[in-house]
Short mmCIF file of C-alpha atoms and ligand atoms in Angstrom, two decimals:
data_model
loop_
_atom_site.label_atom_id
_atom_site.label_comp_id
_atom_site.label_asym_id
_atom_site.label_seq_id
_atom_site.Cartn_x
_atom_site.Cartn_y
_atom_site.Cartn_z
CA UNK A 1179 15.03 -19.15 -12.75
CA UNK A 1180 14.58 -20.13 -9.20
CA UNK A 1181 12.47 -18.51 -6.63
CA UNK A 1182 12.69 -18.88 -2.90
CA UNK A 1183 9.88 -17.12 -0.71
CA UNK A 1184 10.97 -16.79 2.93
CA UNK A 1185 7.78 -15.63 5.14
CA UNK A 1186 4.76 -17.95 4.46
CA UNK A 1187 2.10 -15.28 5.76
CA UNK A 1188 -0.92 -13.29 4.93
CA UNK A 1189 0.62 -11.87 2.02
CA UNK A 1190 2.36 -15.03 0.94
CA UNK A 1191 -0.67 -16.51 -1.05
CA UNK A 1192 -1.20 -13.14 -3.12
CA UNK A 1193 2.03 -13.63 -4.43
CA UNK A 1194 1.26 -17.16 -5.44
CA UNK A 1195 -1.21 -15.96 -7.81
CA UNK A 1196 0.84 -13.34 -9.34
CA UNK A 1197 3.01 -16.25 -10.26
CA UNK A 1198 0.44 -18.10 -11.09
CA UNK A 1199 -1.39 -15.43 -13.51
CA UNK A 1200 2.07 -15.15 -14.81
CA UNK A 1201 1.99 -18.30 -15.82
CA UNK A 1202 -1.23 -18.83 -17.02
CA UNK A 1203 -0.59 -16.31 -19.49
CA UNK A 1204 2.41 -18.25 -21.05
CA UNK A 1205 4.68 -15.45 -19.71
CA UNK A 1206 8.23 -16.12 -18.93
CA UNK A 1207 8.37 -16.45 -14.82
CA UNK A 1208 9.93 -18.41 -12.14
CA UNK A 1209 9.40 -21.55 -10.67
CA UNK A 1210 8.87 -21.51 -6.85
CA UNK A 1211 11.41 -24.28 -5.78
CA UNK A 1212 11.97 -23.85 -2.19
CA UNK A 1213 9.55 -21.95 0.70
CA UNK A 1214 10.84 -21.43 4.53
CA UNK A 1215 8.99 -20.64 7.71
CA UNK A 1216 10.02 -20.55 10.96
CA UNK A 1217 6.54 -22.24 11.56
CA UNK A 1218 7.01 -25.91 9.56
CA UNK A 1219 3.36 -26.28 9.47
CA UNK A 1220 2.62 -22.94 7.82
CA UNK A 1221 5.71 -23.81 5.01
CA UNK A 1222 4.17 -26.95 4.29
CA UNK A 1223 0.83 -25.86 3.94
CA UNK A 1224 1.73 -23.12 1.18
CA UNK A 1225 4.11 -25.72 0.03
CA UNK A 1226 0.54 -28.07 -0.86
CA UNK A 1227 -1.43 -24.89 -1.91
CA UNK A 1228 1.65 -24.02 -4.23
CA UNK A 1229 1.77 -27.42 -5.84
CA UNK A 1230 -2.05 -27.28 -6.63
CA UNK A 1231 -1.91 -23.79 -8.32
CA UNK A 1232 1.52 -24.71 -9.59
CA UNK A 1233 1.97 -28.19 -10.44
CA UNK A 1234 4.88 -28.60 -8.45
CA UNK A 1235 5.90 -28.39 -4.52
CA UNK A 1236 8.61 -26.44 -3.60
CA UNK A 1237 10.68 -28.18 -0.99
CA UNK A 1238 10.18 -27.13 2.30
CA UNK A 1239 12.46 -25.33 4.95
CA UNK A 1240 12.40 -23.57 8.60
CA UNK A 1241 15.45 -21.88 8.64
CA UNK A 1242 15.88 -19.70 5.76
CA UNK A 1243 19.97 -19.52 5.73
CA UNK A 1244 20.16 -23.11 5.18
CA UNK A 1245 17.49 -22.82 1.64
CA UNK A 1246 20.06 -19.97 0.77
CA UNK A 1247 22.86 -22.39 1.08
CA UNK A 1248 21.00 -25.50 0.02
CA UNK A 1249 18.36 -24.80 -2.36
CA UNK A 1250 20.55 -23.16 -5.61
CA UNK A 1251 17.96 -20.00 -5.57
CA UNK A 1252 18.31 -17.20 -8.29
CA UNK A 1253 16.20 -14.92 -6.38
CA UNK A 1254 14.07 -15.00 -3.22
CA UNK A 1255 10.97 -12.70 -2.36
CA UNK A 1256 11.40 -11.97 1.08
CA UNK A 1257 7.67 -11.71 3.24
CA UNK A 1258 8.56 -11.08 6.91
CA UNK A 1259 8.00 -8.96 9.41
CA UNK A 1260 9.61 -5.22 8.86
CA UNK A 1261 12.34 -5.50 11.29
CA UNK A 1262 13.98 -8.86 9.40
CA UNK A 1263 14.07 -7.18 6.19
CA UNK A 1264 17.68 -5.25 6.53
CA UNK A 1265 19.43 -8.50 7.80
CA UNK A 1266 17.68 -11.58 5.80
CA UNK A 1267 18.71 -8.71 2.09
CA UNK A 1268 22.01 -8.72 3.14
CA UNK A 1269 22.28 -12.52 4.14
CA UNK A 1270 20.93 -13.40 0.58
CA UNK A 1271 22.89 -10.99 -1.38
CA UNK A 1272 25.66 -12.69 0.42
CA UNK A 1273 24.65 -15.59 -0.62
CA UNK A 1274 24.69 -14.83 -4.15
CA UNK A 1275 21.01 -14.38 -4.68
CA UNK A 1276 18.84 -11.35 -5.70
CA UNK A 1277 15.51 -10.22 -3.60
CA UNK A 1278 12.47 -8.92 -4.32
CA UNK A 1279 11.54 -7.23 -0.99
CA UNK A 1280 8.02 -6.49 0.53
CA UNK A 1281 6.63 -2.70 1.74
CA UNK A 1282 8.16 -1.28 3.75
CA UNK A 1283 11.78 -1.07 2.00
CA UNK A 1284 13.03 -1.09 5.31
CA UNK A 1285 12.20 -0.71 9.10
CA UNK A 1286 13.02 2.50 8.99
CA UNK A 1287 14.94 4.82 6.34
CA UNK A 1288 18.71 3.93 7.48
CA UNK A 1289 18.06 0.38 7.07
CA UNK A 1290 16.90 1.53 3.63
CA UNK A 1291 20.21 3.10 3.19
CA UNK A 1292 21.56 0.37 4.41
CA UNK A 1293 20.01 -2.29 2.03
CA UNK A 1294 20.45 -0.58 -1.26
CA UNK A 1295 24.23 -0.22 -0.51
CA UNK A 1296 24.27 -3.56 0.30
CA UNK A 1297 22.51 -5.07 -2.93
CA UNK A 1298 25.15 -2.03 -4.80
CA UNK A 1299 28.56 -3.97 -2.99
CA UNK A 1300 27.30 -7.81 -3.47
CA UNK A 1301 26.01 -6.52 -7.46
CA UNK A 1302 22.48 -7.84 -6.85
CA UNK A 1303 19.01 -6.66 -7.96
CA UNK A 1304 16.57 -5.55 -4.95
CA UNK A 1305 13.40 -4.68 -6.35
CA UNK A 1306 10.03 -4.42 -3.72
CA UNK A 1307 6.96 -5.24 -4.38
CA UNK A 1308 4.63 -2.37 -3.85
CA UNK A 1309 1.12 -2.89 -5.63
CA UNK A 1310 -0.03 0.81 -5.19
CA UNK A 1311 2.28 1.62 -8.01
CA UNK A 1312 2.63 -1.92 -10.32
CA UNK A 1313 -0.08 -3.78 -12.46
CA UNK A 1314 -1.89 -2.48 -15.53
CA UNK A 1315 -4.33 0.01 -13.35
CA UNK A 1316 -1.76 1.84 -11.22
CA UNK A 1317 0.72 1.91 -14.16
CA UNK A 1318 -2.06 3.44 -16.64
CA UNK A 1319 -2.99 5.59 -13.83
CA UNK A 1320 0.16 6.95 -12.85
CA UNK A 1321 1.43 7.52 -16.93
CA UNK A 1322 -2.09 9.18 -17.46
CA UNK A 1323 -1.67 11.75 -14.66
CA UNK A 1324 1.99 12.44 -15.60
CA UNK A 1325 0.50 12.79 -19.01
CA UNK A 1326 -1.26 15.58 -18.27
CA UNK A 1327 -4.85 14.36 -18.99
CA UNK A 1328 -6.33 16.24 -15.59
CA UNK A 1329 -4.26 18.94 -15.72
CA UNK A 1330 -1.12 19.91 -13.07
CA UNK A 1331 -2.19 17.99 -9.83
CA UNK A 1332 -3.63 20.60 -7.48
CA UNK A 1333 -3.96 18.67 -4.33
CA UNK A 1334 -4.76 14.79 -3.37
CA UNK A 1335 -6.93 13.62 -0.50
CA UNK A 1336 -5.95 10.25 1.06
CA UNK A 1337 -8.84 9.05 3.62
CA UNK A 1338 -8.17 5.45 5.26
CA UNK A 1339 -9.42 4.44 8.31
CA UNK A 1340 -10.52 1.15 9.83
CA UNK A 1341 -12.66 -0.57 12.18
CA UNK A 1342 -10.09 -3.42 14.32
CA UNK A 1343 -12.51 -3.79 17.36
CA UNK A 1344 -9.07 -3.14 19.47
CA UNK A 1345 -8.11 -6.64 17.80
CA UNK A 1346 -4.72 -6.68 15.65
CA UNK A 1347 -4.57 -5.29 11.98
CA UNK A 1348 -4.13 -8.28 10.01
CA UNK A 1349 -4.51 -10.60 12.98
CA UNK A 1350 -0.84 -9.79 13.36
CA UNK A 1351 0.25 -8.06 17.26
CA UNK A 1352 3.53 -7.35 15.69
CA UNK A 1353 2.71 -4.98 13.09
CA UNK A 1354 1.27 -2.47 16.15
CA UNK A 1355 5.13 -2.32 18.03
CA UNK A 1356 7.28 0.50 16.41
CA UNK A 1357 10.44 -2.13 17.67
CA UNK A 1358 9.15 -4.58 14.83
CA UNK A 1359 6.63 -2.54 12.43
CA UNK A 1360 8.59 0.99 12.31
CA UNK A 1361 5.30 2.92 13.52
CA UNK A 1362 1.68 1.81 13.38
CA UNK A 1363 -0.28 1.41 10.01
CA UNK A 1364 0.92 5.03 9.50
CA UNK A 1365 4.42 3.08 7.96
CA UNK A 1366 2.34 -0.37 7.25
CA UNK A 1367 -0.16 1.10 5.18
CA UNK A 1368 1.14 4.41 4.72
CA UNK A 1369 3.79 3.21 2.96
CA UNK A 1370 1.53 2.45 -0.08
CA UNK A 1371 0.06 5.51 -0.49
CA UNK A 1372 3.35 8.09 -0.05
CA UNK A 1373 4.63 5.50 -2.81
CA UNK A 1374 2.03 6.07 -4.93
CA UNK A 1375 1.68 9.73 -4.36
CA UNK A 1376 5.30 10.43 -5.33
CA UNK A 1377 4.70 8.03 -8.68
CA UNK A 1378 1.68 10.13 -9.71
CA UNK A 1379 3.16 13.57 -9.02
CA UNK A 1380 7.29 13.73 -8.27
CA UNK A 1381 8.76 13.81 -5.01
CA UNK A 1382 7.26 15.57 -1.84
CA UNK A 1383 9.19 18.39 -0.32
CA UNK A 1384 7.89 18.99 3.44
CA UNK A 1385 5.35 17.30 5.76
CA UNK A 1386 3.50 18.27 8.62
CA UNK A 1387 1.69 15.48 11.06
CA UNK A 1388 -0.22 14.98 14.13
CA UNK A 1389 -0.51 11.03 15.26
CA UNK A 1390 -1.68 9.60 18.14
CA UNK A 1391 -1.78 6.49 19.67
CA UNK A 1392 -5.58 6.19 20.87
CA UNK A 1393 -6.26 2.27 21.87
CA UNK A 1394 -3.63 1.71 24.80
CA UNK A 1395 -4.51 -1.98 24.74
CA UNK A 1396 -5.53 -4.63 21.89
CA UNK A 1397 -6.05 -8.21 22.25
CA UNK A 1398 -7.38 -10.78 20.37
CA UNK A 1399 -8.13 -12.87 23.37
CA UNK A 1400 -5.10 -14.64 23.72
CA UNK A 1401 -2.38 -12.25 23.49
CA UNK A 1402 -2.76 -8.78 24.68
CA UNK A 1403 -0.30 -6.26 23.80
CA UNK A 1404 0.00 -2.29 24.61
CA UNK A 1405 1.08 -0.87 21.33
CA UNK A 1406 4.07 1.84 20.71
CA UNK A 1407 3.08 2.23 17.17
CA UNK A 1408 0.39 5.19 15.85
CA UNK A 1409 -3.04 4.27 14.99
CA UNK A 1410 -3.95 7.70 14.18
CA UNK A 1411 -2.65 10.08 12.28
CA UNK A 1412 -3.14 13.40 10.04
CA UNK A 1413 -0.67 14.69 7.43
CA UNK A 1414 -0.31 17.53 5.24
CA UNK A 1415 1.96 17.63 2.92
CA UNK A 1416 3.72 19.34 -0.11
CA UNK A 1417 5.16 18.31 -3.66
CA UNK A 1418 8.08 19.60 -5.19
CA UNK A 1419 5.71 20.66 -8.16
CA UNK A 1420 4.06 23.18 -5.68
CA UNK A 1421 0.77 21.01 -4.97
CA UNK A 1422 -0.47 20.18 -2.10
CA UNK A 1423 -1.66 16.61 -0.19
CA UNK A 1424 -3.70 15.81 2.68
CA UNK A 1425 -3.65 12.27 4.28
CA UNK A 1426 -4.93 10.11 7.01
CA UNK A 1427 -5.09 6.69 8.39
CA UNK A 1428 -6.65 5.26 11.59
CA UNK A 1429 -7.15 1.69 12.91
CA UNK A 1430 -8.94 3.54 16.08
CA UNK A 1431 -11.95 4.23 13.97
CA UNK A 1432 -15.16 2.58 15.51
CA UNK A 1433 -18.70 1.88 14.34
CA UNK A 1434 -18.21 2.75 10.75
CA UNK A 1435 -14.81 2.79 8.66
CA UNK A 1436 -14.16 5.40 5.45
CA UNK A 1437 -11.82 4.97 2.75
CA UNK A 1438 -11.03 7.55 -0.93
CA UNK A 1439 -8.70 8.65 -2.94
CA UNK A 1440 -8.94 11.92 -5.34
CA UNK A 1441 -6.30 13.14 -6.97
CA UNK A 1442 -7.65 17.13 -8.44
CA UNK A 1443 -5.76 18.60 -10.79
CA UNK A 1444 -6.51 21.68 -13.32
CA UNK A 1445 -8.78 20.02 -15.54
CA UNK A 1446 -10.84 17.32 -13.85
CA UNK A 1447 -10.52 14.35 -11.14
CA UNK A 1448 -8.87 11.58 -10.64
CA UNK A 1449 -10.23 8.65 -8.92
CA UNK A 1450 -7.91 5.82 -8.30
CA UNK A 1451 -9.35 2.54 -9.89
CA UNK A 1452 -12.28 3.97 -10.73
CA UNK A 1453 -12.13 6.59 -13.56
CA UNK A 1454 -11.40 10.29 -14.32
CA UNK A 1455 -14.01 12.70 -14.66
CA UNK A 1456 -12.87 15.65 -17.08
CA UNK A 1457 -13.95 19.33 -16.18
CA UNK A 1458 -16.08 18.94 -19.86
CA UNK A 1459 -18.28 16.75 -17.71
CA UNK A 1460 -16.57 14.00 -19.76
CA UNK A 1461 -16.39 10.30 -17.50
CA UNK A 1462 -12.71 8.45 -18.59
CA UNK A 1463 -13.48 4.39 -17.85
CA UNK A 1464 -10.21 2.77 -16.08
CA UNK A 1465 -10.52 -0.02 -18.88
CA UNK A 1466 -9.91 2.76 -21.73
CA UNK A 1467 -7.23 4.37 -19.51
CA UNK A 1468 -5.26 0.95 -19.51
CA UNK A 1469 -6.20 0.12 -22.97
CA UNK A 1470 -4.18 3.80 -23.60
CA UNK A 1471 -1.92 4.27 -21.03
CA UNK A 1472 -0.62 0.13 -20.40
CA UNK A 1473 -2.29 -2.44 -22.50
CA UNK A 1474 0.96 -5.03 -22.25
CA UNK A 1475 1.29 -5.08 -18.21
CA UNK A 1476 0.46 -7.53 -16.26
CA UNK A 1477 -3.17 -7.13 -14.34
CA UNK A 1478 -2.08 -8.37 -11.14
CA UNK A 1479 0.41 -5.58 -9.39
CA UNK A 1480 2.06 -9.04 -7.72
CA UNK A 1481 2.64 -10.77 -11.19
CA UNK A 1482 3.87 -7.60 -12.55
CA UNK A 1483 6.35 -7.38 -9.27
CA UNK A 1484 7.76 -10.87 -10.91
CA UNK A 1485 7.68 -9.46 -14.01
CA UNK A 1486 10.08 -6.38 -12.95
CA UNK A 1487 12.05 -8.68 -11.08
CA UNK A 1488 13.22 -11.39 -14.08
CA UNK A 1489 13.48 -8.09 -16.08
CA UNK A 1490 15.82 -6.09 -13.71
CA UNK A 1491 17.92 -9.78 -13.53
CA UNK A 1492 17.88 -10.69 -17.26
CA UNK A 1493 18.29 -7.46 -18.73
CA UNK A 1494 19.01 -5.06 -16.40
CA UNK A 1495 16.14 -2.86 -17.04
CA UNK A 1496 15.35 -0.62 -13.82
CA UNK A 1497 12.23 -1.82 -11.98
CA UNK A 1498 9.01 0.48 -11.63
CA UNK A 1499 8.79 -0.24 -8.00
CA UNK A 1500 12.70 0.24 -7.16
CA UNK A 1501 14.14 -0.18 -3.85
CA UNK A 1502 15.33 3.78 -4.35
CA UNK A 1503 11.50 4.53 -4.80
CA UNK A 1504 10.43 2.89 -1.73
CA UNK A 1505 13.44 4.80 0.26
CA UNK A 1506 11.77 7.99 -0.53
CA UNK A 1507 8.32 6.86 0.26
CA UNK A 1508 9.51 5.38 3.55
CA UNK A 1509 11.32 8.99 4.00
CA UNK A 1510 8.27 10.78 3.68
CA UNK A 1511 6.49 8.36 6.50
CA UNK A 1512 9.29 8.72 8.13
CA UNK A 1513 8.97 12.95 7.63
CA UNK A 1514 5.16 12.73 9.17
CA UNK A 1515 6.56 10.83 12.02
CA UNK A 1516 9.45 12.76 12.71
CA UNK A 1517 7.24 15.62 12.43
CA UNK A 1518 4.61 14.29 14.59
CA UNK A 1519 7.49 14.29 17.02
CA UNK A 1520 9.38 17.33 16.75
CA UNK A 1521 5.83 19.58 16.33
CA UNK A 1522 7.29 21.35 13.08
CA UNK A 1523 7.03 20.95 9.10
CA UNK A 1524 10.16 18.24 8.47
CA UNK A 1525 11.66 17.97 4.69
CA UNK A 1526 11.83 14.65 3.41
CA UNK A 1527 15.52 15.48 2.18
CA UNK A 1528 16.49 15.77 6.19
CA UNK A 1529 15.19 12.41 6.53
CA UNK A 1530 16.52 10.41 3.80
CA UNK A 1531 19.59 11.89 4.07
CA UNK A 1532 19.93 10.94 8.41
CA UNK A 1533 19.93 14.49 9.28
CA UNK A 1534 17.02 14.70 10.83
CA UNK A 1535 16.18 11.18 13.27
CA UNK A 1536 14.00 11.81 16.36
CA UNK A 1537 11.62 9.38 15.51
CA UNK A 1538 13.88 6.69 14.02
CA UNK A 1539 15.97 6.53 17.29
CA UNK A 1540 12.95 5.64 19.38
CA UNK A 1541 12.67 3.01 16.67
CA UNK A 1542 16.32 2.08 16.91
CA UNK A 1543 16.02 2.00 20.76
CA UNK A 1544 12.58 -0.45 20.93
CA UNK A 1545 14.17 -2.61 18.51
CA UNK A 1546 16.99 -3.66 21.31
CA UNK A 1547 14.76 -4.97 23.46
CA UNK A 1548 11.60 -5.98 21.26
CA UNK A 1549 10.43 -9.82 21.94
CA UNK A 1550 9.95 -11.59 19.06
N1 NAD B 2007 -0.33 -5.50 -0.06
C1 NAD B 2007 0.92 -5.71 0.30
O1 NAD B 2007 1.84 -5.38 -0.40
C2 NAD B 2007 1.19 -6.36 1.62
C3 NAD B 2007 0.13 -6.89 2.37
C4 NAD B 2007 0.45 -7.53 3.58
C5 NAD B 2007 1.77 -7.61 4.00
N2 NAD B 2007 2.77 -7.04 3.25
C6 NAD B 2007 4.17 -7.07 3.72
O2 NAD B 2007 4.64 -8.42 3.63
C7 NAD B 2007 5.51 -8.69 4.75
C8 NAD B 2007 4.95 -9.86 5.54
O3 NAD B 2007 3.68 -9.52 6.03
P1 NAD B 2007 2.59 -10.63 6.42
O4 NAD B 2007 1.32 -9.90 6.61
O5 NAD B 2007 2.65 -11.75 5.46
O6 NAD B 2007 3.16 -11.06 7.85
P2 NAD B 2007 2.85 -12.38 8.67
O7 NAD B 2007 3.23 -12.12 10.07
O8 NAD B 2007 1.49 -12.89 8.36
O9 NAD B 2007 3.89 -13.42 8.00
C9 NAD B 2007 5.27 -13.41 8.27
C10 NAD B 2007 5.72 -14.86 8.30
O10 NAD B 2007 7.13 -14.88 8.47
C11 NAD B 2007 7.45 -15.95 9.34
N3 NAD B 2007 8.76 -15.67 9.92
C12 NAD B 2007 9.10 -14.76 10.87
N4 NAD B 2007 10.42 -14.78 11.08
C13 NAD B 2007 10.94 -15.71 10.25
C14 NAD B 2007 12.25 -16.18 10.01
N5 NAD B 2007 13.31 -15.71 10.67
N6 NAD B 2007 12.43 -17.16 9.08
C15 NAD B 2007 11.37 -17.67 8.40
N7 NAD B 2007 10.09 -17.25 8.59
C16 NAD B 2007 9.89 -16.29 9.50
C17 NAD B 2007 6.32 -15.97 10.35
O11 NAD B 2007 6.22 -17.23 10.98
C18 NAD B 2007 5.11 -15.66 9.47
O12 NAD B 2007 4.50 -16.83 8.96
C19 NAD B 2007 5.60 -7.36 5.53
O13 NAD B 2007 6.69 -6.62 5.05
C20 NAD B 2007 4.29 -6.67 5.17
O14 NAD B 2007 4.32 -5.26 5.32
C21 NAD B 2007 2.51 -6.46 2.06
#
């Protein structure tokens, strides 16, 4: 089958070698015909680096509704900024062709709405691309945990925080404006993690947030920027199950950054690619929790996403990392935000189903008059 990507970015080359480990494995994949950026230089450039890892160059194009007209693609993997991903769905779905989308689903959660009635009325497979929950590690991890093998999950701690220098996350201003990112790395990163929480222990019923917006000004010396987007912010949170989370993430963080995952339940500990250490004082290795939990998936979460996505085409089978899934993860960002906002506990349910919006309309509103 044929694969577009549109968006030849940061994340563009780790989905090259997902395709490529695909390959190199002998498994059944797609070949990367056509690649678009609005920056011809850029396309052509992962066009040469796609040809060396792939042995053949996709052809090159800058405006991504002429590939969808001109290039005969199956599918495309869209990799663009958050605020594209609603309209460029629909525009391929329209044109026949499925998509594979990045984190976020969606700007915000009505897009999200949006985009997987969309894909329903056109009868085309959106899948995303999240990594916290796909390859052989976060698969194993996830099965083991539902499996019971620490227990019911008590409580997870989620600590993130980084050191930018008041430069831009990424190198990217963009992803700091709530009119093109949806928040700060509170929806950027955070995004990940509610989407893995929710995999490794059912959905989350309420959230409670603080977040701030510390660093008025970043620059990386040739644009400056005043961001509308969080860098900071704490969340508490609670599962349907009855157990209990508590999460942060921070770009403001200076001097040193900190980053863990633990994931307690009523026999031992989970630690997320590391191992799980029993309450026996036995130490579970992550290679013998694949080995148990998913010796056939793919290593690389990205060659796994391709993986899903031929599967969901072919033979219909429902993707791991489902557009559906990364609605609710974005609704329980979307939950800390709104709470954030509001100063009270907010239920995911309010969110994803539009009843409760605060946040989302500032969104909505800097999104009218957002420079790209
Ligand atoms: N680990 C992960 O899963 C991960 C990591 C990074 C980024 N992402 C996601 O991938 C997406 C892209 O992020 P990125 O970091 O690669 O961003 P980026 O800004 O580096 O790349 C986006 C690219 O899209 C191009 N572009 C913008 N508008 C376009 C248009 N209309 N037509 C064609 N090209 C256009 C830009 O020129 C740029 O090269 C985002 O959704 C981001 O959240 C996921």
């Amino acid at each position: 089958m044929k694969l577009g990507f549109i968006g030849c970015g940061v994340i563009s080359t780790a989905h090259l070698e997902g395709l490529e480990e695909l390959k190199r494995a002998g498994k059944e994949t797609f070949e990367l015909t056509a690649v678009c950026d609005l920056k011809a230089e850029r396309a052509e450039a992962f066009a040469a680096e796609a040809e060396k890892r792939m042995g053949s160059r996709p052809e090159v194009y800058t405006d991504y509704r002429r590939m969808l007209e001109e290039a005969g693609l199956d599918a495309v993997s869209v990799l663009l900024d958050h605020d594209l991903h609603h309209t460029v769905a629909e525009d391929c779905f329209a044109a026949g062709i499925h998509v594979q989308m990045q984190k976020p689903l969606a700007i915000s959660p009505s897009f999200g709405r949006k985009m997987i009635a969309d894909a329903a009325r056109y009868g085309k497979v959106l899948t995303l691309a999240e990594p916290s929950v796909l390859g052989a590690g976060n698969v194993a991890m996830a099965r083991a945990i539902r499996d019971g093998i620490i227990g019911s999950v008590y409580m997870i701690m989620d600590y993130a925080t980084v050191t930018l220098g008041r430069k831009f996350f990424a190198g990217t201003a963009w992803r700091h404006m709530k009119g093109r990112a949806g928040a700060g790395w509170i929806n950027d990163h955070g995004v990940h993690r509610t989407h893995f929480f929710t995999e490794v222990n059912g959905p989350i019923k309420e959230v409670f947030a603080y977040a701030e917006i510390f660093e008025k000004q970043l620059s990386n010396g040739e644009t400056t920027i005043h961001p509308t987007g969080e860098d900071t912010s704490v969340t508490v949170f609670r599962f349907d199950n009855g157990g209990l989370g508590h999460w942060m993430c921070s770009t403001a963080a200076h001097g040193e950054s900190t980053g863990g995952v633990w994931i307690y339940g009523s026999k031992g500990c989970f630690r997320p690619g590391q191992h799980a250490s029993l309450e026996n004082g036995q130490i579970m290795p992550m290679a013998g929790i694949i080995e148990r939990y998913a010796p056939d998936v793919a290593e690389n979460p990205f060659a796994h996403s391709y993986a899903e996505l031929r599967e969901a085409i072919v033979d219909g089978k429902p993707p791991i990392s489902s557009a559906e899934r990364g609605l609710e993860a974005l609704g329980v960002v979307f939950a800390a935000l709104e709470s954030a906002t509001i100063g009270q506990p907010v239920a995911v349910q309010d969110i994803l189903l539009g009843h409760k919006h605060a946040y989302e309309d500032a969104v909505l509103e800097e999104m009218k008059t957002c420079k790209r």
